[in-house]
Amino acid sequence: MVESLGLHTVCRGAKCPNMFECYSQGTATFLIMGHVCTRNCAFCNIAPGLPEILDADEPGRVAKAAVSLGLRHVVITSVTRDDLPDGGAGHFAATVRVVREAYGDEPPSIEVLIPDFRGSRPALQTVLDAAPEIINHNVETPPSHYARIRPQADYAQSLELLRRVRQAGGVPKSGLMVGLGETDDEVRRVLADLAGAGCRIATVGQYMRPSRNHPSVERYVHPDVFEQYAVWGREAGLEYVFSAPLVRSSYNAGRVFEELGRKG
Ligand code: SF4
């Protein structure tokens, strides 16, 4: 169905290990603005290169797919579009609005997993004005590994984006992977930084390399250690920490949102 609507999912694009579980539950994370990224993060399976022209009909197709799937929590992510003046913020906002309108009186909750828009305040404001229920932006790895793993990004800039979401009354969420050379102490510091930036939800998962062309896995972290990360995160002030080997940014995102709802 996704393919017949000419859509992409990050599930397939990033070779997510949970795809079969999520697809069998009728949920997926839509990848908008094409499947070519202007960046080249070392861990990522999405092709770097010259992106396609933005497709103005895409928001409508995402809405059609979400309604057909009967999604109650719609997750939308994208490649990074540094080639666009607003980094694609307008297209993101349009997709959020069109999806919400397509549901009529019973709109779903919407979560966006956004790029850093190179720190642009107006771009972030454009997304904030569309009022998605959750705004996710991953820091991915501790700052000492950025040059190797996430060279076109900036750790402080990503924290600042999350801080601005919280200051604007949004629900900020972030996540990182382990197994790329970081230490547990570095993970603990990142979780504290996220809490300090006002982040409310965090995910921690095991990095697995999509191909032999990607960095090798430096370590497989034991599930007990993932539980320890969750404890550290909550101690630091994060309300919800989803931490386990197969956890990914939008894994069980709907359940997390419901849980937050129950907590009021
Ligand atoms: S910016 Fe996102 S989509 Fe692009 S390479 Fe990095 S992780 Fe992949």
PDB file of C-alpha atoms and ligand atoms in Angstrom:
ATOM      1  CA  MET A   1       0.000   0.000   0.000  1.00  0.00           C
ATOM      2  CA  VAL A   2       2.816   2.367   0.904  1.00  0.00           C
ATOM      3  CA  GLU A   3       4.511   1.721  -2.436  1.00  0.00           C
ATOM      4  CA  SER A   4       1.268   2.051  -4.412  1.00  0.00           C
ATOM      5  CA  LEU A   5       0.945   5.559  -2.954  1.00  0.00           C
ATOM      6  CA  GLY A   6       4.503   6.367  -4.009  1.00  0.00           C
ATOM      7  CA  LEU A   7       5.601   6.831  -0.404  1.00  0.00           C
ATOM      8  CA  HIS A   8       8.780   5.930   1.477  1.00  0.00           C
ATOM      9  CA  THR A   9       9.153   4.662   5.018  1.00  0.00           C
ATOM     10  CA  VAL A  10      12.241   5.026   7.187  1.00  0.00           C
ATOM     11  CA  CYS A  11      11.444   1.488   8.298  1.00  0.00           C
ATOM     12  CA  ARG A  12      12.580   0.117   4.932  1.00  0.00           C
ATOM     13  CA  GLY A  13      15.034   2.939   4.165  1.00  0.00           C
ATOM     14  CA  ALA A  14      17.014   2.392   7.357  1.00  0.00           C
ATOM     15  CA  LYS A  15      16.551  -1.415   7.397  1.00  0.00           C
ATOM     16  CA  CYS A  16      14.856  -1.222  10.791  1.00  0.00           C
ATOM     17  CA  PRO A  17      14.899  -4.608  12.634  1.00  0.00           C
ATOM     18  CA  ASN A  18      11.381  -3.962  13.964  1.00  0.00           C
ATOM     19  CA  MET A  19       9.771  -3.432  10.552  1.00  0.00           C
ATOM     20  CA  PHE A  20       7.934  -6.751  10.453  1.00  0.00           C
ATOM     21  CA  GLU A  21       6.524  -6.241  13.948  1.00  0.00           C
ATOM     22  CA  CYS A  22       5.338  -2.717  13.205  1.00  0.00           C
ATOM     23  CA  TYR A  23       4.035  -3.520   9.717  1.00  0.00           C
ATOM     24  CA  SER A  24       2.091  -6.496  11.120  1.00  0.00           C
ATOM     25  CA  GLN A  25       0.544  -4.046  13.607  1.00  0.00           C
ATOM     26  CA  GLY A  26      -0.290  -1.763  10.700  1.00  0.00           C
ATOM     27  CA  THR A  27       2.048   1.059  11.679  1.00  0.00           C
ATOM     28  CA  ALA A  28       5.007   2.661   9.932  1.00  0.00           C
ATOM     29  CA  THR A  29       7.041   5.840   9.948  1.00  0.00           C
ATOM     30  CA  PHE A  30       6.671   7.881   6.812  1.00  0.00           C
ATOM     31  CA  LEU A  31       9.856   9.290   5.266  1.00  0.00           C
ATOM     32  CA  ILE A  32       9.079  12.507   3.414  1.00  0.00           C
ATOM     33  CA  MET A  33      11.031  14.736   1.018  1.00  0.00           C
ATOM     34  CA  GLY A  34      12.473  11.824  -0.974  1.00  0.00           C
ATOM     35  CA  HIS A  35      14.948   9.087  -0.105  1.00  0.00           C
ATOM     36  CA  VAL A  36      18.189  10.891  -0.880  1.00  0.00           C
ATOM     37  CA  CYS A  37      19.783  12.944   1.894  1.00  0.00           C
ATOM     38  CA  THR A  38      22.055  15.985   1.678  1.00  0.00           C
ATOM     39  CA  ARG A  39      24.072  14.592   4.568  1.00  0.00           C
ATOM     40  CA  ASN A  40      26.037  11.394   5.048  1.00  0.00           C
ATOM     41  CA  CYS A  41      25.912  10.176   8.631  1.00  0.00           C
ATOM     42  CA  ALA A  42      28.163   7.154   8.976  1.00  0.00           C
ATOM     43  CA  PHE A  43      25.548   4.845  10.549  1.00  0.00           C
ATOM     44  CA  CYS A  44      22.741   5.641   8.156  1.00  0.00           C
ATOM     45  CA  ASN A  45      21.504   3.455   5.314  1.00  0.00           C
ATOM     46  CA  ILE A  46      19.843   6.289   3.436  1.00  0.00           C
ATOM     47  CA  ALA A  47      21.681   7.290   0.275  1.00  0.00           C
ATOM     48  CA  PRO A  48      23.513  10.639   0.282  1.00  0.00           C
ATOM     49  CA  GLY A  49      23.395  12.739  -2.856  1.00  0.00           C
ATOM     50  CA  LEU A  50      21.374  15.237  -4.840  1.00  0.00           C
ATOM     51  CA  PRO A  51      17.782  15.087  -3.576  1.00  0.00           C
ATOM     52  CA  GLU A  52      14.666  15.096  -5.736  1.00  0.00           C
ATOM     53  CA  ILE A  53      12.443  18.127  -6.232  1.00  0.00           C
ATOM     54  CA  LEU A  54       9.859  18.389  -3.425  1.00  0.00           C
ATOM     55  CA  ASP A  55       6.563  16.765  -4.375  1.00  0.00           C
ATOM     56  CA  ALA A  56       3.679  19.042  -3.417  1.00  0.00           C
ATOM     57  CA  ASP A  57       1.249  16.091  -3.515  1.00  0.00           C
ATOM     58  CA  GLU A  58       3.213  14.111  -0.953  1.00  0.00           C
ATOM     59  CA  PRO A  59       1.392  15.487   2.137  1.00  0.00           C
ATOM     60  CA  GLY A  60      -1.899  14.322   0.639  1.00  0.00           C
ATOM     61  CA  ARG A  61      -0.550  10.853  -0.077  1.00  0.00           C
ATOM     62  CA  VAL A  62       0.820  10.518   3.465  1.00  0.00           C
ATOM     63  CA  ALA A  63      -2.608  11.520   4.783  1.00  0.00           C
ATOM     64  CA  LYS A  64      -4.310   8.956   2.539  1.00  0.00           C
ATOM     65  CA  ALA A  65      -1.971   6.204   3.745  1.00  0.00           C
ATOM     66  CA  ALA A  66      -2.387   7.157   7.405  1.00  0.00           C
ATOM     67  CA  VAL A  67      -6.184   7.134   7.113  1.00  0.00           C
ATOM     68  CA  SER A  68      -6.139   3.818   5.180  1.00  0.00           C
ATOM     69  CA  LEU A  69      -3.976   2.265   7.870  1.00  0.00           C
ATOM     70  CA  GLY A  70      -6.258   3.676  10.559  1.00  0.00           C
ATOM     71  CA  LEU A  71      -3.239   5.053  12.413  1.00  0.00           C
ATOM     72  CA  ARG A  72      -4.002   6.765  15.744  1.00  0.00           C
ATOM     73  CA  HIS A  73      -0.423   7.921  16.108  1.00  0.00           C
ATOM     74  CA  VAL A  74       1.216   9.052  12.891  1.00  0.00           C
ATOM     75  CA  VAL A  75       5.008   9.374  12.795  1.00  0.00           C
ATOM     76  CA  ILE A  76       6.612  11.456  10.060  1.00  0.00           C
ATOM     77  CA  THR A  77      10.343  11.796   9.476  1.00  0.00           C
ATOM     78  CA  SER A  78      12.491  12.995   6.626  1.00  0.00           C
ATOM     79  CA  VAL A  79      15.897  13.056   5.079  1.00  0.00           C
ATOM     80  CA  THR A  80      17.856  16.249   5.727  1.00  0.00           C
ATOM     81  CA  ARG A  81      17.317  18.833   3.017  1.00  0.00           C
ATOM     82  CA  ASP A  82      20.098  21.397   3.482  1.00  0.00           C
ATOM     83  CA  ASP A  83      19.461  22.317  -0.161  1.00  0.00           C
ATOM     84  CA  LEU A  84      16.126  23.970   0.710  1.00  0.00           C
ATOM     85  CA  PRO A  85      15.976  27.528   2.153  1.00  0.00           C
ATOM     86  CA  ASP A  86      13.812  26.379   5.084  1.00  0.00           C
ATOM     87  CA  GLY A  87      15.334  22.891   5.246  1.00  0.00           C
ATOM     88  CA  GLY A  88      11.919  21.494   4.353  1.00  0.00           C
ATOM     89  CA  ALA A  89      10.152  22.889   7.430  1.00  0.00           C
ATOM     90  CA  GLY A  90       7.245  24.172   5.333  1.00  0.00           C
ATOM     91  CA  HIS A  91       6.736  20.743   3.758  1.00  0.00           C
ATOM     92  CA  PHE A  92       6.808  19.124   7.202  1.00  0.00           C
ATOM     93  CA  ALA A  93       4.208  21.562   8.521  1.00  0.00           C
ATOM     94  CA  ALA A  94       2.005  21.046   5.458  1.00  0.00           C
ATOM     95  CA  THR A  95       2.141  17.276   5.952  1.00  0.00           C
ATOM     96  CA  VAL A  96       1.127  17.585   9.611  1.00  0.00           C
ATOM     97  CA  ARG A  97      -1.810  19.845   8.732  1.00  0.00           C
ATOM     98  CA  VAL A  98      -3.047  17.763   5.776  1.00  0.00           C
ATOM     99  CA  VAL A  99      -2.872  14.540   7.827  1.00  0.00           C
ATOM    100  CA  ARG A 100      -4.840  16.132  10.677  1.00  0.00           C
ATOM    101  CA  GLU A 101      -7.473  17.536   8.274  1.00  0.00           C
ATOM    102  CA  ALA A 102      -7.859  14.155   6.577  1.00  0.00           C
ATOM    103  CA  TYR A 103      -9.100  12.639   9.852  1.00  0.00           C
ATOM    104  CA  GLY A 104     -11.853  15.196  10.295  1.00  0.00           C
ATOM    105  CA  ASP A 105     -13.293  15.247  13.840  1.00  0.00           C
ATOM    106  CA  GLU A 106     -11.033  12.550  15.244  1.00  0.00           C
ATOM    107  CA  PRO A 107      -7.500  13.618  14.425  1.00  0.00           C
ATOM    108  CA  PRO A 108      -4.645  11.257  15.348  1.00  0.00           C
ATOM    109  CA  SER A 109      -1.695  12.278  17.453  1.00  0.00           C
ATOM    110  CA  ILE A 110       1.208  13.259  15.225  1.00  0.00           C
ATOM    111  CA  GLU A 111       4.902  12.857  15.962  1.00  0.00           C
ATOM    112  CA  VAL A 112       7.560  14.414  13.758  1.00  0.00           C
ATOM    113  CA  LEU A 113      11.205  13.344  13.728  1.00  0.00           C
ATOM    114  CA  ILE A 114      12.901  16.422  12.319  1.00  0.00           C
ATOM    115  CA  PRO A 115      16.396  17.371  11.117  1.00  0.00           C
ATOM    116  CA  ASP A 116      18.208  20.281  12.780  1.00  0.00           C
ATOM    117  CA  PHE A 117      17.300  22.823  10.073  1.00  0.00           C
ATOM    118  CA  ARG A 118      20.870  24.048  10.628  1.00  0.00           C
ATOM    119  CA  GLY A 119      19.672  25.759  13.792  1.00  0.00           C
ATOM    120  CA  SER A 120      17.177  28.002  11.986  1.00  0.00           C
ATOM    121  CA  ARG A 121      14.646  29.458  14.456  1.00  0.00           C
ATOM    122  CA  PRO A 122      12.090  30.438  11.737  1.00  0.00           C
ATOM    123  CA  ALA A 123      12.226  26.892  10.303  1.00  0.00           C
ATOM    124  CA  LEU A 124      11.614  25.340  13.719  1.00  0.00           C
ATOM    125  CA  GLN A 125       8.817  27.851  14.365  1.00  0.00           C
ATOM    126  CA  THR A 126       7.138  26.748  11.130  1.00  0.00           C
ATOM    127  CA  VAL A 127       6.991  23.180  12.476  1.00  0.00           C
ATOM    128  CA  LEU A 128       5.945  24.337  15.962  1.00  0.00           C
ATOM    129  CA  ASP A 129       3.071  26.336  14.440  1.00  0.00           C
ATOM    130  CA  ALA A 130       1.681  23.105  12.949  1.00  0.00           C
ATOM    131  CA  ALA A 131       1.574  21.812  16.553  1.00  0.00           C
ATOM    132  CA  PRO A 132       2.544  18.152  16.232  1.00  0.00           C
ATOM    133  CA  GLU A 133       2.002  16.374  19.579  1.00  0.00           C
ATOM    134  CA  ILE A 134       5.623  15.215  19.805  1.00  0.00           C
ATOM    135  CA  ILE A 135       8.716  16.780  18.235  1.00  0.00           C
ATOM    136  CA  ASN A 136      11.571  14.308  18.026  1.00  0.00           C
ATOM    137  CA  HIS A 137      15.134  15.179  17.079  1.00  0.00           C
ATOM    138  CA  ASN A 138      17.882  12.630  17.636  1.00  0.00           C
ATOM    139  CA  VAL A 139      21.335  13.460  18.966  1.00  0.00           C
ATOM    140  CA  GLU A 140      22.315   9.939  17.840  1.00  0.00           C
ATOM    141  CA  THR A 141      25.707   9.671  19.576  1.00  0.00           C
ATOM    142  CA  PRO A 142      27.775  11.507  22.247  1.00  0.00           C
ATOM    143  CA  PRO A 143      29.495  14.726  21.077  1.00  0.00           C
ATOM    144  CA  SER A 144      33.039  13.271  21.030  1.00  0.00           C
ATOM    145  CA  HIS A 145      31.940  10.959  18.176  1.00  0.00           C
ATOM    146  CA  TYR A 146      30.273  13.589  15.977  1.00  0.00           C
ATOM    147  CA  ALA A 147      33.225  14.155  13.649  1.00  0.00           C
ATOM    148  CA  ARG A 148      33.274  10.467  12.722  1.00  0.00           C
ATOM    149  CA  ILE A 149      29.592   9.530  12.997  1.00  0.00           C
ATOM    150  CA  ARG A 150      27.580  12.677  12.332  1.00  0.00           C
ATOM    151  CA  PRO A 151      30.010  15.142  10.726  1.00  0.00           C
ATOM    152  CA  GLN A 152      27.479  17.646   9.334  1.00  0.00           C
ATOM    153  CA  ALA A 153      25.611  17.983  12.627  1.00  0.00           C
ATOM    154  CA  ASP A 154      26.346  19.871  15.840  1.00  0.00           C
ATOM    155  CA  TYR A 155      25.571  18.458  19.288  1.00  0.00           C
ATOM    156  CA  ALA A 156      25.004  21.825  20.975  1.00  0.00           C
ATOM    157  CA  GLN A 157      22.762  22.898  18.096  1.00  0.00           C
ATOM    158  CA  SER A 158      20.664  19.749  18.489  1.00  0.00           C
ATOM    159  CA  LEU A 159      20.294  20.336  22.248  1.00  0.00           C
ATOM    160  CA  GLU A 160      19.319  23.946  21.566  1.00  0.00           C
ATOM    161  CA  LEU A 161      16.605  22.774  19.148  1.00  0.00           C
ATOM    162  CA  LEU A 162      15.140  20.509  21.870  1.00  0.00           C
ATOM    163  CA  ARG A 163      15.353  23.371  24.389  1.00  0.00           C
ATOM    164  CA  ARG A 164      13.420  25.657  22.039  1.00  0.00           C
ATOM    165  CA  VAL A 165      10.717  23.023  21.550  1.00  0.00           C
ATOM    166  CA  ARG A 166      10.249  22.779  25.318  1.00  0.00           C
ATOM    167  CA  GLN A 167      10.279  26.578  25.751  1.00  0.00           C
ATOM    168  CA  ALA A 168       7.563  26.794  23.084  1.00  0.00           C
ATOM    169  CA  GLY A 169       5.406  24.337  25.089  1.00  0.00           C
ATOM    170  CA  GLY A 170       6.066  21.336  22.819  1.00  0.00           C
ATOM    171  CA  VAL A 171       6.928  17.770  23.894  1.00  0.00           C
ATOM    172  CA  PRO A 172      10.579  17.223  22.936  1.00  0.00           C
ATOM    173  CA  LYS A 173      11.910  13.696  22.376  1.00  0.00           C
ATOM    174  CA  SER A 174      15.354  12.533  21.391  1.00  0.00           C
ATOM    175  CA  GLY A 175      17.383   9.390  21.020  1.00  0.00           C
ATOM    176  CA  LEU A 176      20.785   7.818  20.605  1.00  0.00           C
ATOM    177  CA  MET A 177      22.404   4.557  19.572  1.00  0.00           C
ATOM    178  CA  VAL A 178      25.113   2.652  21.400  1.00  0.00           C
ATOM    179  CA  GLY A 179      27.789   0.404  19.942  1.00  0.00           C
ATOM    180  CA  LEU A 180      29.592   3.082  17.939  1.00  0.00           C
ATOM    181  CA  GLY A 181      32.560   3.509  20.289  1.00  0.00           C
ATOM    182  CA  GLU A 182      30.961   5.477  23.123  1.00  0.00           C
ATOM    183  CA  THR A 183      31.383   4.638  26.813  1.00  0.00           C
ATOM    184  CA  ASP A 184      28.555   4.142  29.306  1.00  0.00           C
ATOM    185  CA  ASP A 185      29.708   7.316  31.037  1.00  0.00           C
ATOM    186  CA  GLU A 186      29.237   9.250  27.807  1.00  0.00           C
ATOM    187  CA  VAL A 187      25.730   7.788  27.442  1.00  0.00           C
ATOM    188  CA  ARG A 188      24.945   8.905  30.988  1.00  0.00           C
ATOM    189  CA  ARG A 189      26.148  12.434  30.198  1.00  0.00           C
ATOM    190  CA  VAL A 190      24.045  12.605  27.023  1.00  0.00           C
ATOM    191  CA  LEU A 191      20.930  11.550  28.960  1.00  0.00           C
ATOM    192  CA  ALA A 192      21.660  14.283  31.510  1.00  0.00           C
ATOM    193  CA  ASP A 193      22.173  16.823  28.697  1.00  0.00           C
ATOM    194  CA  LEU A 194      18.837  15.837  27.160  1.00  0.00           C
ATOM    195  CA  ALA A 195      17.069  16.238  30.504  1.00  0.00           C
ATOM    196  CA  GLY A 196      18.851  19.576  30.973  1.00  0.00           C
ATOM    197  CA  ALA A 197      17.553  20.738  27.584  1.00  0.00           C
ATOM    198  CA  GLY A 198      14.000  19.992  28.684  1.00  0.00           C
ATOM    199  CA  CYS A 199      13.639  16.743  26.743  1.00  0.00           C
ATOM    200  CA  ARG A 200      10.781  14.604  28.087  1.00  0.00           C
ATOM    201  CA  ILE A 201      11.182  11.317  26.195  1.00  0.00           C
ATOM    202  CA  ALA A 202      14.368   9.516  25.175  1.00  0.00           C
ATOM    203  CA  THR A 203      15.156   6.331  23.280  1.00  0.00           C
ATOM    204  CA  VAL A 204      18.373   4.293  23.460  1.00  0.00           C
ATOM    205  CA  GLY A 205      18.977   1.404  21.079  1.00  0.00           C
ATOM    206  CA  GLN A 206      21.748  -0.851  19.815  1.00  0.00           C
ATOM    207  CA  TYR A 207      23.501   0.252  16.614  1.00  0.00           C
ATOM    208  CA  MET A 208      23.565  -2.483  13.967  1.00  0.00           C
ATOM    209  CA  ARG A 209      25.366  -1.836  10.749  1.00  0.00           C
ATOM    210  CA  PRO A 210      23.168  -1.855   7.651  1.00  0.00           C
ATOM    211  CA  SER A 211      26.014  -3.053   5.386  1.00  0.00           C
ATOM    212  CA  ARG A 212      29.740  -3.789   5.312  1.00  0.00           C
ATOM    213  CA  ASN A 213      30.236  -0.218   4.108  1.00  0.00           C
ATOM    214  CA  HIS A 214      29.058   1.128   7.437  1.00  0.00           C
ATOM    215  CA  PRO A 215      31.082   1.373  10.658  1.00  0.00           C
ATOM    216  CA  SER A 216      31.419  -1.949  12.442  1.00  0.00           C
ATOM    217  CA  VAL A 217      29.617  -2.522  15.724  1.00  0.00           C
ATOM    218  CA  GLU A 218      32.132  -1.720  18.479  1.00  0.00           C
ATOM    219  CA  ARG A 219      30.152  -3.530  21.163  1.00  0.00           C
ATOM    220  CA  TYR A 220      26.797  -5.218  21.795  1.00  0.00           C
ATOM    221  CA  VAL A 221      25.439  -3.717  24.981  1.00  0.00           C
ATOM    222  CA  HIS A 222      23.822  -6.129  27.433  1.00  0.00           C
ATOM    223  CA  PRO A 223      20.084  -5.648  28.079  1.00  0.00           C
ATOM    224  CA  ASP A 224      20.855  -5.081  31.789  1.00  0.00           C
ATOM    225  CA  VAL A 225      23.009  -2.113  30.808  1.00  0.00           C
ATOM    226  CA  PHE A 226      20.148  -0.711  28.727  1.00  0.00           C
ATOM    227  CA  GLU A 227      18.014  -0.888  31.854  1.00  0.00           C
ATOM    228  CA  GLN A 228      20.729   1.015  33.695  1.00  0.00           C
ATOM    229  CA  TYR A 229      20.577   3.735  31.011  1.00  0.00           C
ATOM    230  CA  ALA A 230      16.842   4.037  31.674  1.00  0.00           C
ATOM    231  CA  VAL A 231      17.502   4.450  35.401  1.00  0.00           C
ATOM    232  CA  TRP A 232      20.147   7.110  34.729  1.00  0.00           C
ATOM    233  CA  GLY A 233      17.797   8.903  32.356  1.00  0.00           C
ATOM    234  CA  ARG A 234      14.947   8.998  34.845  1.00  0.00           C
ATOM    235  CA  GLU A 235      17.309  10.084  37.638  1.00  0.00           C
ATOM    236  CA  ALA A 236      18.439  12.928  35.379  1.00  0.00           C
ATOM    237  CA  GLY A 237      14.810  14.029  34.970  1.00  0.00           C
ATOM    238  CA  LEU A 238      13.620  12.390  31.748  1.00  0.00           C
ATOM    239  CA  GLU A 239       9.969  11.359  32.133  1.00  0.00           C
ATOM    240  CA  TYR A 240      10.133   8.395  29.821  1.00  0.00           C
ATOM    241  CA  VAL A 241      13.194   6.456  28.709  1.00  0.00           C
ATOM    242  CA  PHE A 242      12.686   3.648  26.206  1.00  0.00           C
ATOM    243  CA  SER A 243      15.946   1.715  26.332  1.00  0.00           C
ATOM    244  CA  ALA A 244      16.583  -1.776  24.928  1.00  0.00           C
ATOM    245  CA  PRO A 245      18.634  -3.317  22.076  1.00  0.00           C
ATOM    246  CA  LEU A 246      15.911  -3.113  19.413  1.00  0.00           C
ATOM    247  CA  VAL A 247      14.475   0.245  20.468  1.00  0.00           C
ATOM    248  CA  ARG A 248      14.416   2.784  17.630  1.00  0.00           C
ATOM    249  CA  SER A 249      13.246   6.414  17.500  1.00  0.00           C
ATOM    250  CA  SER A 250       9.620   5.704  16.687  1.00  0.00           C
ATOM    251  CA  TYR A 251       9.393   2.141  17.967  1.00  0.00           C
ATOM    252  CA  ASN A 252       6.086   1.832  19.797  1.00  0.00           C
ATOM    253  CA  ALA A 253       5.834   5.636  19.550  1.00  0.00           C
ATOM    254  CA  GLY A 254       2.058   5.476  19.847  1.00  0.00           C
ATOM    255  CA  ARG A 255       2.278   3.530  23.105  1.00  0.00           C
ATOM    256  CA  VAL A 256       4.750   6.041  24.528  1.00  0.00           C
ATOM    257  CA  PHE A 257       2.364   8.857  23.641  1.00  0.00           C
ATOM    258  CA  GLU A 258      -0.563   7.066  25.286  1.00  0.00           C
ATOM    259  CA  GLU A 259       1.562   6.474  28.379  1.00  0.00           C
ATOM    260  CA  LEU A 260       2.383  10.173  28.546  1.00  0.00           C
ATOM    261  CA  GLY A 261      -1.334  10.896  28.100  1.00  0.00           C
ATOM    262  CA  ARG A 262      -2.204   8.589  31.001  1.00  0.00           C
ATOM    263  CA  LYS A 263       0.399  10.407  33.140  1.00  0.00           C
ATOM    264  CA  GLY A 264      -1.475  13.578  32.235  1.00  0.00           C
TER     265      GLY A 264
HETATM  266  S1  SF4 B   1      20.708  13.284   8.209  1.00  0.00           S
HETATM  267 FE1  SF4 B   1      19.320  11.578   8.713  1.00  0.00          FE
HETATM  268  S2  SF4 B   1      18.758  10.644   6.781  1.00  0.00           S
HETATM  269 FE2  SF4 B   1      20.540  11.981   6.430  1.00  0.00          FE
HETATM  270  S3  SF4 B   1      22.293  10.639   6.579  1.00  0.00           S
HETATM  271 FE3  SF4 B   1      21.976  11.528   8.585  1.00  0.00          FE
HETATM  272  S4  SF4 B   1      20.648  10.097   9.676  1.00  0.00           S
HETATM  273 FE4  SF4 B   1      20.548   9.569   7.524  1.00  0.00          FE
END
